[in-house]
Amino acid sequence: MRPFTLERASDISSAIEAFKAHQQSQFIGGGTNLVDLMRANVVQAEHVVDIVGLPWHEISEREDGGVRIGSLVSNADVAWNPLIEARYPLLAKAILAGASPQLRNMATTGGNLLQRTRCYYFYDTATSCNKRNPGSGCAAKAGVNRIHAILGASESCIAVHPSDMCVALAALEAEVRVVSDAGERLIPFADFHRLPGDSPEIDNNLQAGELITAVELPKQGFAQHFSYIKIRDRQSYAFALVSVAVGLHIEGGVIQKARIALGGVAHKPWRRPEAEALLENRSIQSIDARAVADLILEGAQGLSFNEFKIPLARRAIGRALEEALGQEALS
Ligand code: SF4
């Protein structure tokens, strides 16, 4: 780890100012990923701005029926919050499927969105990696690519986003509230993370010096019909090979709204709105889960070690849909 200076920000403007005053700055919240990256010299920071003192530690109900989660609320406090458990159980379940209790106690909501890929080569500075060192190549393409992408990858990078929480937030169609010295803006969750394209070093659409202040959840939480299925090598403390978040709103046996997001398959939580449309305005007895899965996975491409993810994802989508439909589909 290289030497760096640390500054504790006491308010938003001083945090942004401190960040901008140095060439290589990083904000730090829980630090559960950043500290590892700095130790391994994957990220080199000259100045670290600690934002834990900023006022984003609350979960509150909004006037429009939605819920605001402050960006510094820990993952554990989100998952065990009574409001989240009651209205957004999909989010609680996804969070509890990730990491370990210790990590969930430290990791923040904003930090979860910003965590970097767990591609082995990204963390190994002796190998080529376009995300860590743009233009150097991608060791994963001809290497061990078992955990890598089957959708949305590019010639430059085949990494996947590692979060469970973000898969649920994609299905819930959350928004990300950010602030900078130019003011505030809201980013729809689908536009927050990006595909690698020719610039895999950029994970998301945050601008330099922008801070996440909150994640905004819409009123619709799919509390009655939801599922989060995570398939991984170990039962705990392992990233998803494939995960599926499903939220359904059903009235009178008809699906009014359907949202499906996949994790572990792409550089961002993967959604295919056309596949969700196949489920909407249909009676629960008449849905064709295979057609839905085929459409979500259209264009999926396996690599030497991860071909298995395609049939695995297909079956996981079917199972997640069954689980979300629950007893209602069987009655
Ligand atoms: Fe780097 Fe992406 Fe290739 Fe992994 S997949 S080695 S993160 S460029």
CSV table of C-alpha atoms and ligand atoms in Angstrom, one decimal:
chain,number,residue,atom,x,y,z
A,1,MET,CA,0.0,0.0,0.0
A,2,ARG,CA,1.3,3.4,-0.9
A,3,PRO,CA,1.3,6.3,1.7
A,4,PHE,CA,-1.7,8.6,1.5
A,5,THR,CA,-3.2,11.4,3.5
A,6,LEU,CA,-6.5,11.1,5.2
A,7,GLU,CA,-9.0,13.8,5.8
A,8,ARG,CA,-12.4,13.6,7.7
A,9,ALA,CA,-15.0,15.7,6.0
A,10,SER,CA,-17.5,17.5,8.2
A,11,ASP,CA,-19.9,18.7,5.5
A,12,ILE,CA,-20.7,18.1,1.9
A,13,SER,CA,-18.9,21.1,0.4
A,14,SER,CA,-15.7,20.5,2.3
A,15,ALA,CA,-15.8,16.8,1.2
A,16,ILE,CA,-16.1,17.8,-2.5
A,17,GLU,CA,-13.5,20.5,-2.1
A,18,ALA,CA,-11.0,18.1,-0.4
A,19,PHE,CA,-11.6,15.6,-3.2
A,20,LYS,CA,-10.9,18.1,-5.9
A,21,ALA,CA,-7.8,19.5,-4.3
A,22,HIS,CA,-5.7,16.4,-5.1
A,23,GLN,CA,-4.9,14.6,-8.3
A,24,GLN,CA,-5.6,11.1,-7.0
A,25,SER,CA,-8.4,11.3,-4.5
A,26,GLN,CA,-10.8,8.7,-3.2
A,27,PHE,CA,-13.9,9.0,-1.0
A,28,ILE,CA,-14.1,6.4,1.6
A,29,GLY,CA,-17.2,5.1,3.5
A,30,GLY,CA,-17.1,1.6,4.9
A,31,GLY,CA,-13.9,0.9,3.0
A,32,THR,CA,-14.7,-2.8,2.6
A,33,ASN,CA,-13.6,-2.9,-1.0
A,34,LEU,CA,-11.4,0.3,-1.3
A,35,VAL,CA,-9.0,-0.7,1.4
A,36,ASP,CA,-8.4,-4.1,-0.3
A,37,LEU,CA,-7.8,-2.3,-3.7
A,38,MET,CA,-5.4,0.1,-2.1
A,39,ARG,CA,-3.5,-2.6,-0.3
A,40,ALA,CA,-3.1,-4.5,-3.6
A,41,ASN,CA,-2.0,-1.3,-5.4
A,42,VAL,CA,-4.9,-1.7,-7.8
A,43,VAL,CA,-6.1,1.7,-6.7
A,44,GLN,CA,-3.5,4.3,-5.9
A,45,ALA,CA,-4.8,7.2,-3.8
A,46,GLU,CA,-2.8,10.2,-2.7
A,47,HIS,CA,-5.6,11.6,-0.6
A,48,VAL,CA,-8.5,9.8,1.0
A,49,VAL,CA,-11.6,11.8,2.1
A,50,ASP,CA,-13.6,10.0,4.8
A,51,ILE,CA,-17.3,10.8,4.4
A,52,VAL,CA,-18.7,8.8,7.3
A,53,GLY,CA,-19.5,12.1,9.2
A,54,LEU,CA,-21.9,13.3,6.4
A,55,PRO,CA,-25.6,13.2,7.2
A,56,TRP,CA,-26.7,10.2,5.1
A,57,HIS,CA,-27.4,7.6,7.8
A,58,GLU,CA,-31.2,7.5,7.8
A,59,ILE,CA,-33.9,5.4,6.1
A,60,SER,CA,-37.1,7.5,5.7
A,61,GLU,CA,-40.5,7.4,4.0
A,62,ARG,CA,-41.0,9.9,1.3
A,63,GLU,CA,-44.3,11.8,0.8
A,64,ASP,CA,-45.0,9.9,-2.4
A,65,GLY,CA,-45.0,6.6,-0.7
A,66,GLY,CA,-41.4,5.7,-1.7
A,67,VAL,CA,-38.5,5.2,0.7
A,68,ARG,CA,-35.1,7.0,0.8
A,69,ILE,CA,-32.1,5.0,2.0
A,70,GLY,CA,-29.2,7.3,3.0
A,71,SER,CA,-26.0,6.3,1.2
A,72,LEU,CA,-24.1,5.7,4.5
A,73,VAL,CA,-26.6,3.3,5.9
A,74,SER,CA,-24.9,0.0,6.3
A,75,ASN,CA,-26.0,-3.0,4.3
A,76,ALA,CA,-27.0,-4.8,7.5
A,77,ASP,CA,-29.1,-1.9,8.7
A,78,VAL,CA,-30.9,-1.8,5.4
A,79,ALA,CA,-31.6,-5.5,5.4
A,80,TRP,CA,-32.9,-5.6,9.0
A,81,ASN,CA,-34.9,-2.3,8.8
A,82,PRO,CA,-38.6,-3.1,9.5
A,83,LEU,CA,-39.8,-0.8,6.7
A,84,ILE,CA,-37.5,-2.5,4.2
A,85,GLU,CA,-38.4,-6.0,5.4
A,86,ALA,CA,-42.1,-5.3,5.1
A,87,ARG,CA,-42.2,-3.3,1.9
A,88,TYR,CA,-39.1,-4.4,0.0
A,89,PRO,CA,-38.3,-7.9,1.1
A,90,LEU,CA,-36.6,-8.6,-2.3
A,91,LEU,CA,-34.0,-6.0,-1.3
A,92,ALA,CA,-33.5,-7.4,2.2
A,93,LYS,CA,-33.2,-11.0,0.8
A,94,ALA,CA,-30.6,-10.0,-1.8
A,95,ILE,CA,-28.5,-8.1,0.7
A,96,LEU,CA,-28.5,-11.0,3.1
A,97,ALA,CA,-27.3,-13.3,0.3
A,98,GLY,CA,-24.2,-11.2,0.0
A,99,ALA,CA,-20.8,-11.1,1.8
A,100,SER,CA,-20.7,-11.9,5.5
A,101,PRO,CA,-22.3,-10.4,8.6
A,102,GLN,CA,-19.1,-8.6,9.4
A,103,LEU,CA,-18.9,-7.1,5.9
A,104,ARG,CA,-22.6,-6.2,5.9
A,105,ASN,CA,-22.1,-4.3,9.1
A,106,MET,CA,-19.3,-2.2,7.6
A,107,ALA,CA,-20.3,-1.8,3.9
A,108,THR,CA,-22.5,1.2,3.0
A,109,THR,CA,-25.3,1.5,0.6
A,110,GLY,CA,-23.4,3.9,-1.7
A,111,GLY,CA,-20.3,1.8,-1.4
A,112,ASN,CA,-22.2,-1.3,-2.5
A,113,LEU,CA,-23.0,0.4,-5.8
A,114,LEU,CA,-19.4,1.4,-6.3
A,115,GLN,CA,-17.7,-1.9,-5.5
A,116,ARG,CA,-15.4,-3.1,-8.2
A,117,THR,CA,-15.4,-6.4,-10.1
A,118,ARG,CA,-14.0,-9.5,-8.4
A,119,CYS,CA,-12.2,-10.6,-11.6
A,120,TYR,CA,-9.1,-12.3,-10.4
A,121,TYR,CA,-6.9,-10.6,-12.9
A,122,PHE,CA,-8.1,-7.1,-12.0
A,123,TYR,CA,-6.6,-7.7,-8.5
A,124,ASP,CA,-3.4,-9.3,-9.8
A,125,THR,CA,-1.1,-6.4,-10.8
A,126,ALA,CA,1.3,-8.9,-12.5
A,127,THR,CA,-1.3,-9.6,-15.3
A,128,SER,CA,-2.8,-7.5,-18.1
A,129,CYS,CA,-6.1,-5.9,-17.4
A,130,ASN,CA,-7.8,-3.1,-19.3
A,131,LYS,CA,-9.9,-2.1,-16.4
A,132,ARG,CA,-6.9,-1.6,-14.1
A,133,ASN,CA,-4.5,-0.4,-16.8
A,134,PRO,CA,-6.3,0.7,-19.9
A,135,GLY,CA,-4.8,-0.6,-23.1
A,136,SER,CA,-2.8,-3.4,-21.5
A,137,GLY,CA,-5.2,-6.2,-22.6
A,138,CYS,CA,-7.5,-8.6,-20.8
A,139,ALA,CA,-5.9,-11.7,-19.2
A,140,ALA,CA,-9.3,-13.2,-18.4
A,141,LYS,CA,-10.2,-13.8,-22.1
A,142,ALA,CA,-7.7,-16.6,-22.5
A,143,GLY,CA,-7.5,-17.3,-18.8
A,144,VAL,CA,-9.7,-18.8,-16.2
A,145,ASN,CA,-13.0,-17.0,-17.0
A,146,ARG,CA,-15.4,-19.2,-15.0
A,147,ILE,CA,-16.9,-16.2,-13.1
A,148,HIS,CA,-17.1,-13.9,-16.1
A,149,ALA,CA,-19.8,-12.3,-18.3
A,150,ILE,CA,-22.1,-14.1,-20.8
A,151,LEU,CA,-23.9,-10.9,-21.7
A,152,GLY,CA,-22.9,-7.4,-22.7
A,153,ALA,CA,-19.2,-8.1,-22.6
A,154,SER,CA,-16.7,-6.4,-25.0
A,155,GLU,CA,-13.4,-7.2,-26.6
A,156,SER,CA,-11.8,-5.1,-23.9
A,157,CYS,CA,-13.4,-6.6,-20.8
A,158,ILE,CA,-15.5,-9.6,-19.8
A,159,ALA,CA,-15.9,-8.7,-16.1
A,160,VAL,CA,-19.2,-8.9,-14.1
A,161,HIS,CA,-20.5,-6.6,-11.4
A,162,PRO,CA,-20.4,-8.4,-8.1
A,163,SER,CA,-23.2,-6.9,-6.1
A,164,ASP,CA,-26.4,-8.8,-4.9
A,165,MET,CA,-28.0,-5.6,-3.6
A,166,CYS,CA,-27.7,-3.9,-7.0
A,167,VAL,CA,-29.6,-6.7,-8.7
A,168,ALA,CA,-32.5,-6.2,-6.4
A,169,LEU,CA,-32.3,-2.4,-6.9
A,170,ALA,CA,-32.4,-2.9,-10.7
A,171,ALA,CA,-35.5,-5.0,-10.4
A,172,LEU,CA,-37.1,-2.4,-8.1
A,173,GLU,CA,-36.2,0.4,-10.5
A,174,ALA,CA,-34.5,2.5,-7.8
A,175,GLU,CA,-32.9,5.8,-8.5
A,176,VAL,CA,-29.5,7.0,-7.3
A,177,ARG,CA,-29.4,10.5,-5.8
A,178,VAL,CA,-26.0,12.2,-6.2
A,179,VAL,CA,-24.6,15.6,-5.4
A,180,SER,CA,-21.7,17.7,-6.6
A,181,ASP,CA,-20.7,21.3,-6.5
A,182,ALA,CA,-23.0,21.7,-9.6
A,183,GLY,CA,-26.0,20.6,-7.5
A,184,GLU,CA,-28.1,17.4,-7.2
A,185,ARG,CA,-29.3,14.9,-9.8
A,186,LEU,CA,-31.2,11.6,-9.9
A,187,ILE,CA,-29.9,8.7,-12.0
A,188,PRO,CA,-32.3,5.9,-12.9
A,189,PHE,CA,-30.7,2.6,-11.7
A,190,ALA,CA,-30.6,1.2,-15.2
A,191,ASP,CA,-28.3,4.1,-16.2
A,192,PHE,CA,-26.1,4.1,-13.2
A,193,HIS,CA,-23.7,1.2,-14.1
A,194,ARG,CA,-22.4,0.8,-17.6
A,195,LEU,CA,-21.3,-1.9,-20.0
A,196,PRO,CA,-17.5,-2.1,-20.6
A,197,GLY,CA,-17.3,-1.2,-24.3
A,198,ASP,CA,-14.0,0.4,-25.1
A,199,SER,CA,-13.5,2.0,-21.7
A,200,PRO,CA,-13.9,-0.8,-19.0
A,201,GLU,CA,-11.9,1.4,-16.6
A,202,ILE,CA,-15.2,3.3,-16.1
A,203,ASP,CA,-17.7,1.3,-14.1
A,204,ASN,CA,-20.5,3.8,-13.8
A,205,ASN,CA,-21.9,7.1,-14.9
A,206,LEU,CA,-20.9,9.1,-11.8
A,207,GLN,CA,-18.8,12.2,-12.6
A,208,ALA,CA,-15.5,12.9,-10.8
A,209,GLY,CA,-16.3,14.6,-7.5
A,210,GLU,CA,-19.9,13.4,-7.4
A,211,LEU,CA,-21.1,11.8,-4.2
A,212,ILE,CA,-24.0,9.4,-3.8
A,213,THR,CA,-26.3,10.8,-1.1
A,214,ALA,CA,-29.2,8.3,-1.2
A,215,VAL,CA,-30.9,5.4,-3.0
A,216,GLU,CA,-34.6,6.2,-3.7
A,217,LEU,CA,-37.0,3.3,-3.8
A,218,PRO,CA,-40.4,3.7,-5.6
A,219,LYS,CA,-43.6,3.0,-3.8
A,220,GLN,CA,-44.0,-0.4,-5.6
A,221,GLY,CA,-41.9,-2.9,-3.6
A,222,PHE,CA,-43.3,-6.2,-4.9
A,223,ALA,CA,-43.8,-7.3,-1.3
A,224,GLN,CA,-46.3,-10.1,-2.1
A,225,HIS,CA,-44.5,-11.7,-5.1
A,226,PHE,CA,-40.8,-11.6,-5.2
A,227,SER,CA,-37.8,-13.9,-5.4
A,228,TYR,CA,-34.0,-13.6,-5.2
A,229,ILE,CA,-32.1,-16.7,-6.2
A,230,LYS,CA,-28.4,-16.8,-5.9
A,231,ILE,CA,-26.3,-19.6,-7.3
A,232,ARG,CA,-22.7,-19.8,-6.1
A,233,ASP,CA,-19.9,-22.1,-5.4
A,234,ARG,CA,-20.3,-22.0,-1.6
A,235,GLN,CA,-23.4,-21.5,0.5
A,236,SER,CA,-22.1,-18.3,2.1
A,237,TYR,CA,-19.4,-15.7,1.5
A,238,ALA,CA,-19.2,-16.2,-2.3
A,239,PHE,CA,-20.2,-14.1,-5.2
A,240,ALA,CA,-23.0,-15.1,-7.5
A,241,LEU,CA,-22.3,-17.2,-10.6
A,242,VAL,CA,-25.8,-16.3,-11.5
A,243,SER,CA,-28.5,-14.5,-9.5
A,244,VAL,CA,-32.0,-13.6,-10.4
A,245,ALA,CA,-34.3,-11.0,-8.8
A,246,VAL,CA,-37.9,-11.1,-9.7
A,247,GLY,CA,-40.7,-8.7,-8.6
A,248,LEU,CA,-44.3,-9.2,-9.7
A,249,HIS,CA,-47.4,-7.2,-9.1
A,250,ILE,CA,-50.4,-9.5,-9.5
A,251,GLU,CA,-54.1,-8.5,-9.3
A,252,GLY,CA,-56.9,-11.0,-9.8
A,253,GLY,CA,-54.6,-13.6,-11.1
A,254,VAL,CA,-53.2,-11.3,-13.8
A,255,ILE,CA,-49.6,-10.0,-13.7
A,256,GLN,CA,-49.8,-6.2,-13.9
A,257,LYS,CA,-46.1,-5.5,-13.6
A,258,ALA,CA,-43.0,-7.7,-13.9
A,259,ARG,CA,-39.4,-6.9,-13.3
A,260,ILE,CA,-36.5,-9.3,-13.6
A,261,ALA,CA,-32.8,-8.6,-13.2
A,262,LEU,CA,-29.9,-10.9,-13.4
A,263,GLY,CA,-26.6,-10.7,-11.5
A,264,GLY,CA,-23.2,-12.5,-12.1
A,265,VAL,CA,-23.7,-12.4,-15.9
A,266,ALA,CA,-22.7,-8.9,-17.0
A,267,HIS,CA,-20.8,-5.7,-16.2
A,268,LYS,CA,-24.1,-4.4,-14.7
A,269,PRO,CA,-27.3,-5.9,-13.4
A,270,TRP,CA,-28.9,-7.3,-16.5
A,271,ARG,CA,-32.5,-6.4,-17.5
A,272,ARG,CA,-34.4,-7.0,-20.7
A,273,PRO,CA,-37.7,-5.0,-20.6
A,274,GLU,CA,-39.1,-6.9,-23.6
A,275,ALA,CA,-38.9,-10.1,-21.6
A,276,GLU,CA,-40.7,-8.4,-18.7
A,277,ALA,CA,-43.4,-7.3,-21.2
A,278,LEU,CA,-44.0,-10.9,-22.1
A,279,LEU,CA,-45.3,-11.5,-18.5
A,280,GLU,CA,-47.5,-8.4,-18.2
A,281,ASN,CA,-51.2,-8.5,-18.7
A,282,ARG,CA,-51.1,-12.2,-18.7
A,283,SER,CA,-52.9,-14.6,-16.3
A,284,ILE,CA,-50.5,-16.3,-14.1
A,285,GLN,CA,-51.5,-19.7,-15.5
A,286,SER,CA,-50.6,-18.7,-19.0
A,287,ILE,CA,-47.0,-17.4,-18.7
A,288,ASP,CA,-44.3,-19.0,-20.7
A,289,ALA,CA,-41.2,-18.9,-18.5
A,290,ARG,CA,-39.0,-20.5,-21.1
A,291,ALA,CA,-39.8,-17.8,-23.6
A,292,VAL,CA,-39.1,-15.1,-21.0
A,293,ALA,CA,-35.7,-16.7,-20.1
A,294,ASP,CA,-34.8,-17.1,-23.8
A,295,LEU,CA,-35.4,-13.4,-24.4
A,296,ILE,CA,-33.5,-12.3,-21.4
A,297,LEU,CA,-30.6,-14.5,-22.4
A,298,GLU,CA,-30.7,-13.7,-26.1
A,299,GLY,CA,-27.2,-13.1,-27.4
A,300,ALA,CA,-25.6,-14.8,-24.4
A,301,GLN,CA,-22.1,-16.0,-25.2
A,302,GLY,CA,-20.1,-18.5,-23.2
A,303,LEU,CA,-16.3,-18.5,-22.9
A,304,SER,CA,-14.0,-21.4,-22.4
A,305,PHE,CA,-14.9,-21.9,-18.7
A,306,ASN,CA,-18.3,-20.2,-18.2
A,307,GLU,CA,-20.5,-21.8,-20.9
A,308,PHE,CA,-22.4,-23.5,-18.0
A,309,LYS,CA,-23.8,-20.1,-16.9
A,310,ILE,CA,-26.2,-20.0,-19.9
A,311,PRO,CA,-28.3,-23.1,-19.0
A,312,LEU,CA,-27.8,-22.3,-15.3
A,313,ALA,CA,-29.3,-18.8,-15.8
A,314,ARG,CA,-32.2,-20.2,-17.9
A,315,ARG,CA,-33.1,-22.6,-15.1
A,316,ALA,CA,-32.6,-20.0,-12.4
A,317,ILE,CA,-35.0,-17.6,-14.1
A,318,GLY,CA,-37.7,-20.3,-14.3
A,319,ARG,CA,-37.2,-21.2,-10.6
A,320,ALA,CA,-37.3,-17.5,-9.5
A,321,LEU,CA,-40.5,-16.9,-11.5
A,322,GLU,CA,-42.1,-20.0,-9.9
A,323,GLU,CA,-41.0,-18.8,-6.4
A,324,ALA,CA,-42.3,-15.3,-7.1
A,325,LEU,CA,-45.7,-16.6,-8.3
A,326,GLY,CA,-45.9,-18.8,-5.3
A,327,GLN,CA,-49.1,-20.5,-4.2
A,328,GLU,CA,-51.2,-18.2,-6.4
A,329,ALA,CA,-50.0,-20.0,-9.6
A,330,LEU,CA,-50.8,-23.4,-8.2
A,331,SER,CA,-54.3,-22.6,-7.0
B,1,SF4,FE1,-9.5,-6.8,-16.5
B,1,SF4,FE2,-12.0,-6.9,-17.3
B,1,SF4,FE3,-10.2,-8.5,-18.4
B,1,SF4,FE4,-10.9,-8.8,-15.8
B,1,SF4,S1,-12.2,-9.1,-17.6
B,1,SF4,S2,-8.8,-8.9,-16.7
B,1,SF4,S3,-11.3,-6.8,-15.2
B,1,SF4,S4,-10.2,-6.3,-18.5
